[in-house]
Amino acid sequence: MTGSEPCKMPRKTMILIFVGVLSCGLILVLLFTHSASQPELAKLTAEYDGSCEEKVTEALANGANDVIVVRKSSGQLYSTGWVGQIGKLHSLFQSRKGREVTIFVNSVPARVRMTVCGGGKFQFLHGPGPRTLSAEDLEELNLKPGLNEGRYEVSFLFSSEVIHFSVFLYDEDQKLVVTDIDGTITKSDIRGQVLPHLGITSQHKDVVELFHKIDKNGYRIVYLTARSLAQDEGTKDYLFEMLQNLDGYSLPPGPVLFSPT
């Protein structure tokens, strides 16, 4: 697991299962555990001074990653990174840089704020890292187990831009299935990204039934993709609207993690 305070995750914190559909129709399952080191966390925290990152890719469209929060047996919370962006196409007549970003979870504003840095990327100006919330800040969000609705609001002079995402709270012993989207759920990268815009699904046979049954057996699904953040709305519409109620089976809800570039 990567993101907010990954280095404090103890050994054997969470078992993850990677699933990939091979050309022969078999499924490759790989179990692994995450190890961590306290010195790495101390180094990362000491180096972060709140400065905006340089040489970042320009964001043309809005987008955000979902966030995974894990509650340890001790009660402490840790999360993946809080990654979001406002695209240049959504702020043609107003400067993005330096704008305040408010985080809402379940319609409640978080105490901490972010700012828009170069390229339209969001960063915290204070705290453990540019996209990291402390355990105390996470606790203040009052998350409920499972799915929590989140949004970023970027304030402009006469309006605000809203980017929706989800926050998923899991216990540290929750079993997860981590799957790619294109080529695993969809038949190919090109078909998976083009055909849904025409209202056509392009998933492997029985893949929706497979993940539906995996979820019913107590596993939670995490969707990974090399698609950019700018594609988050269309990707989630495909997964959680088009691939629903197909012969009685639906893709289960779960965090979707995009490439941050």
XYZ file of C-alpha atoms in Angstrom:
261
model
C 0.000 0.000 0.000
C 1.309 3.474 -0.837
C 0.275 6.977 0.124
C -0.262 8.553 3.494
C 2.199 7.236 6.047
C 2.870 3.944 4.259
C 6.063 3.379 6.245
C 4.241 2.917 9.556
C 2.287 -0.073 8.306
C 3.503 -3.134 10.245
C 4.374 -6.462 8.703
C 1.407 -8.606 7.740
C -0.958 -5.675 8.173
C -3.197 -6.548 5.252
C -3.242 -9.416 2.783
C -3.794 -8.298 -0.790
C -4.637 -10.537 -3.719
C -3.659 -9.379 -7.208
C -5.867 -10.746 -9.932
C -5.012 -10.728 -13.617
C -6.814 -12.525 -16.405
C -4.347 -14.368 -18.620
C -4.815 -15.076 -22.305
C -5.690 -18.687 -21.487
C -8.543 -17.534 -19.269
C -6.807 -18.516 -16.028
C -6.473 -16.226 -13.040
C -3.137 -15.353 -11.503
C -3.328 -14.835 -7.759
C -0.375 -13.393 -5.870
C -0.407 -12.970 -2.095
C 1.887 -10.465 -0.471
C 2.319 -8.522 2.765
C 3.584 -5.006 3.275
C 6.609 -4.294 5.457
C 7.585 -0.877 6.730
C 10.401 0.968 8.456
C 10.146 3.817 10.931
C 13.386 5.521 9.723
C 11.883 5.939 6.242
C 8.822 7.699 7.672
C 10.985 9.988 9.828
C 13.062 10.911 6.782
C 10.000 11.712 4.658
C 8.429 13.835 7.399
C 11.637 15.751 8.093
C 12.160 16.574 4.414
C 8.679 17.987 3.708
C 8.551 21.762 4.158
C 5.217 22.534 2.504
C 6.702 23.672 -0.797
C 4.798 22.935 -3.980
C 6.369 20.245 -6.133
C 8.149 21.392 -9.260
C 8.144 19.920 -12.781
C 4.709 18.321 -12.510
C 2.588 17.257 -15.470
C -0.051 19.805 -16.490
C -3.574 18.647 -15.589
C -6.039 19.330 -18.392
C -9.145 17.887 -16.709
C -10.394 17.374 -13.157
C -9.835 14.107 -11.338
C -9.158 12.414 -8.008
C -8.071 9.080 -6.611
C -10.202 7.303 -4.066
C -8.631 6.948 -0.621
C -8.127 3.755 1.391
C -8.001 4.180 5.174
C -6.915 1.280 7.396
C -7.688 1.020 11.107
C -5.058 -0.974 13.005
C -5.906 -3.158 15.976
C -4.515 -0.342 18.160
C -7.187 1.985 16.743
C -4.809 4.218 14.791
C -5.676 5.143 11.216
C -3.421 5.242 8.148
C -4.341 6.032 4.566
C -3.222 6.126 0.984
C -2.487 9.532 -0.528
C -5.093 12.272 -1.004
C -4.542 12.849 -4.711
C -6.603 15.296 -6.734
C -6.288 17.879 -9.488
C -8.197 20.675 -11.178
C -7.779 20.783 -14.937
C -6.759 23.757 -16.983
C -9.897 23.323 -19.094
C -11.983 24.015 -15.976
C -10.188 27.250 -15.104
C -9.519 28.957 -18.423
C -10.380 32.442 -17.196
C -9.106 32.209 -13.608
C -5.753 31.200 -12.193
C -5.737 27.877 -10.338
C -2.463 28.182 -8.494
C -2.766 29.102 -4.831
C -6.504 28.459 -4.623
C -7.729 26.867 -1.385
C -9.085 23.309 -1.564
C -11.604 22.175 1.043
C -12.040 18.453 1.702
C -15.537 17.197 2.519
C -16.204 13.665 3.772
C -19.854 12.656 4.175
C -20.709 16.359 3.590
C -18.637 17.458 6.625
C -15.652 19.764 5.936
C -12.271 18.596 7.191
C -10.245 20.887 9.413
C -7.148 20.652 7.241
C -7.017 22.370 3.860
C -5.115 21.810 0.649
C -3.948 24.255 -2.015
C -3.648 24.106 -5.792
C 0.000 23.909 -6.827
C 1.692 23.870 -10.221
C -0.078 21.948 -12.952
C -3.339 21.996 -10.984
C -2.253 19.326 -8.462
C -3.499 19.474 -4.838
C -1.115 19.509 -1.873
C -1.257 19.985 1.877
C 0.910 22.895 2.934
C 1.273 21.568 6.478
C 1.554 18.061 7.892
C 3.556 14.894 7.334
C 3.659 15.176 3.546
C 2.196 16.847 0.435
C -0.693 14.358 0.206
C -0.559 12.871 3.694
C -2.970 13.194 6.606
C -1.844 12.379 10.144
C -3.617 9.708 12.190
C -5.200 12.490 14.258
C -6.541 14.263 11.171
C -7.954 11.000 9.830
C -9.694 10.312 13.158
C -11.426 13.707 12.987
C -13.147 12.666 9.745
C -15.426 10.271 11.721
C -15.376 7.692 8.943
C -17.860 4.862 8.900
C -16.779 1.336 7.890
C -16.728 0.808 4.131
C -17.756 3.525 1.688
C -17.683 7.230 2.597
C -18.502 9.970 0.098
C -15.835 12.626 -0.410
C -15.311 15.715 -2.516
C -12.748 18.436 -3.089
C -14.032 21.983 -3.517
C -11.781 24.563 -5.132
C -12.877 28.097 -4.327
C -12.896 30.794 -7.010
C -14.141 34.372 -6.755
C -17.752 33.738 -7.786
C -17.954 29.936 -7.879
C -16.325 26.695 -6.846
C -15.210 23.586 -8.719
C -16.211 20.225 -7.201
C -14.331 16.944 -7.706
C -15.968 13.838 -6.237
C -14.163 10.788 -4.840
C -14.700 8.066 -2.225
C -13.003 7.130 1.038
C -13.047 3.456 2.093
C -12.391 2.488 5.721
C -11.152 -1.072 6.314
C -9.869 -2.953 9.335
C -6.267 -4.132 9.060
C -7.299 -7.782 8.694
C -9.691 -7.104 5.806
C -8.910 -9.271 2.782
C -8.651 -7.371 -0.495
C -8.606 -8.416 -4.135
C -6.614 -5.950 -6.239
C -7.394 -6.014 -9.954
C -6.385 -4.134 -13.064
C -9.196 -2.751 -15.251
C -8.070 -2.681 -18.899
C -7.349 -6.151 -20.241
C -8.524 -7.771 -17.010
C -12.097 -6.576 -16.655
C -12.255 -5.164 -20.185
C -11.286 -7.256 -23.212
C -8.507 -4.848 -24.204
C -7.126 -1.410 -23.382
C -8.535 0.241 -26.498
C -11.963 -1.385 -26.334
C -12.257 -0.668 -22.636
C -11.577 3.034 -23.087
C -13.380 3.714 -26.375
C -16.513 1.543 -26.511
C -18.104 2.762 -23.228
C -18.296 6.247 -24.760
C -20.552 4.668 -27.390
C -22.683 2.989 -24.749
C -21.147 -0.440 -25.436
C -19.678 -2.677 -22.737
C -16.536 -4.669 -23.471
C -15.886 -6.927 -20.501
C -14.563 -10.481 -20.383
C -17.229 -13.159 -20.202
C -18.299 -13.925 -16.624
C -15.842 -11.420 -15.104
C -18.647 -9.430 -13.461
C -20.075 -12.629 -11.982
C -16.586 -13.562 -10.706
C -16.033 -10.309 -8.816
C -19.643 -10.287 -7.587
C -19.099 -13.711 -5.982
C -15.658 -12.739 -4.613
C -17.272 -9.779 -2.863
C -20.039 -11.962 -1.460
C -17.348 -14.196 0.062
C -16.054 -11.332 2.192
C -13.281 -9.931 -0.009
C -13.247 -6.255 -0.976
C -12.191 -5.179 -4.473
C -9.560 -2.520 -5.223
C -9.401 -1.359 -8.850
C -6.000 -0.265 -10.191
C -5.481 1.377 -13.565
C -2.830 3.161 -15.589
C -5.520 5.540 -16.824
C -4.967 9.163 -15.855
C -6.866 11.019 -13.142
C -8.621 12.967 -15.892
C -10.487 9.759 -16.817
C -11.905 9.056 -13.364
C -15.506 10.070 -14.059
C -15.846 8.016 -17.242
C -14.064 5.032 -15.694
C -16.279 4.967 -12.616
C -19.404 5.381 -14.729
C -18.338 2.328 -16.707
C -17.556 0.177 -13.668
C -20.377 1.180 -11.369
C -23.173 2.046 -13.788
C -22.709 0.113 -17.035
C -21.378 -3.078 -15.403
C -24.286 -3.382 -12.986
C -27.150 -5.869 -12.891
C -25.852 -7.985 -15.784
C -27.763 -11.267 -15.534
C -28.200 -10.523 -11.847
C -24.523 -9.728 -11.167
C -22.793 -6.377 -10.567
C -19.248 -5.184 -10.088
C -18.963 -4.425 -6.361
C -18.055 -0.950 -5.132
C -14.428 -0.355 -4.250
C -11.664 2.222 -4.428
C -10.355 3.112 -7.884
C -6.716 4.192 -8.032
C -5.474 5.983 -11.146
C -2.042 6.951 -12.362
C -1.252 10.360 -10.814
C 0.448 11.565 -14.006
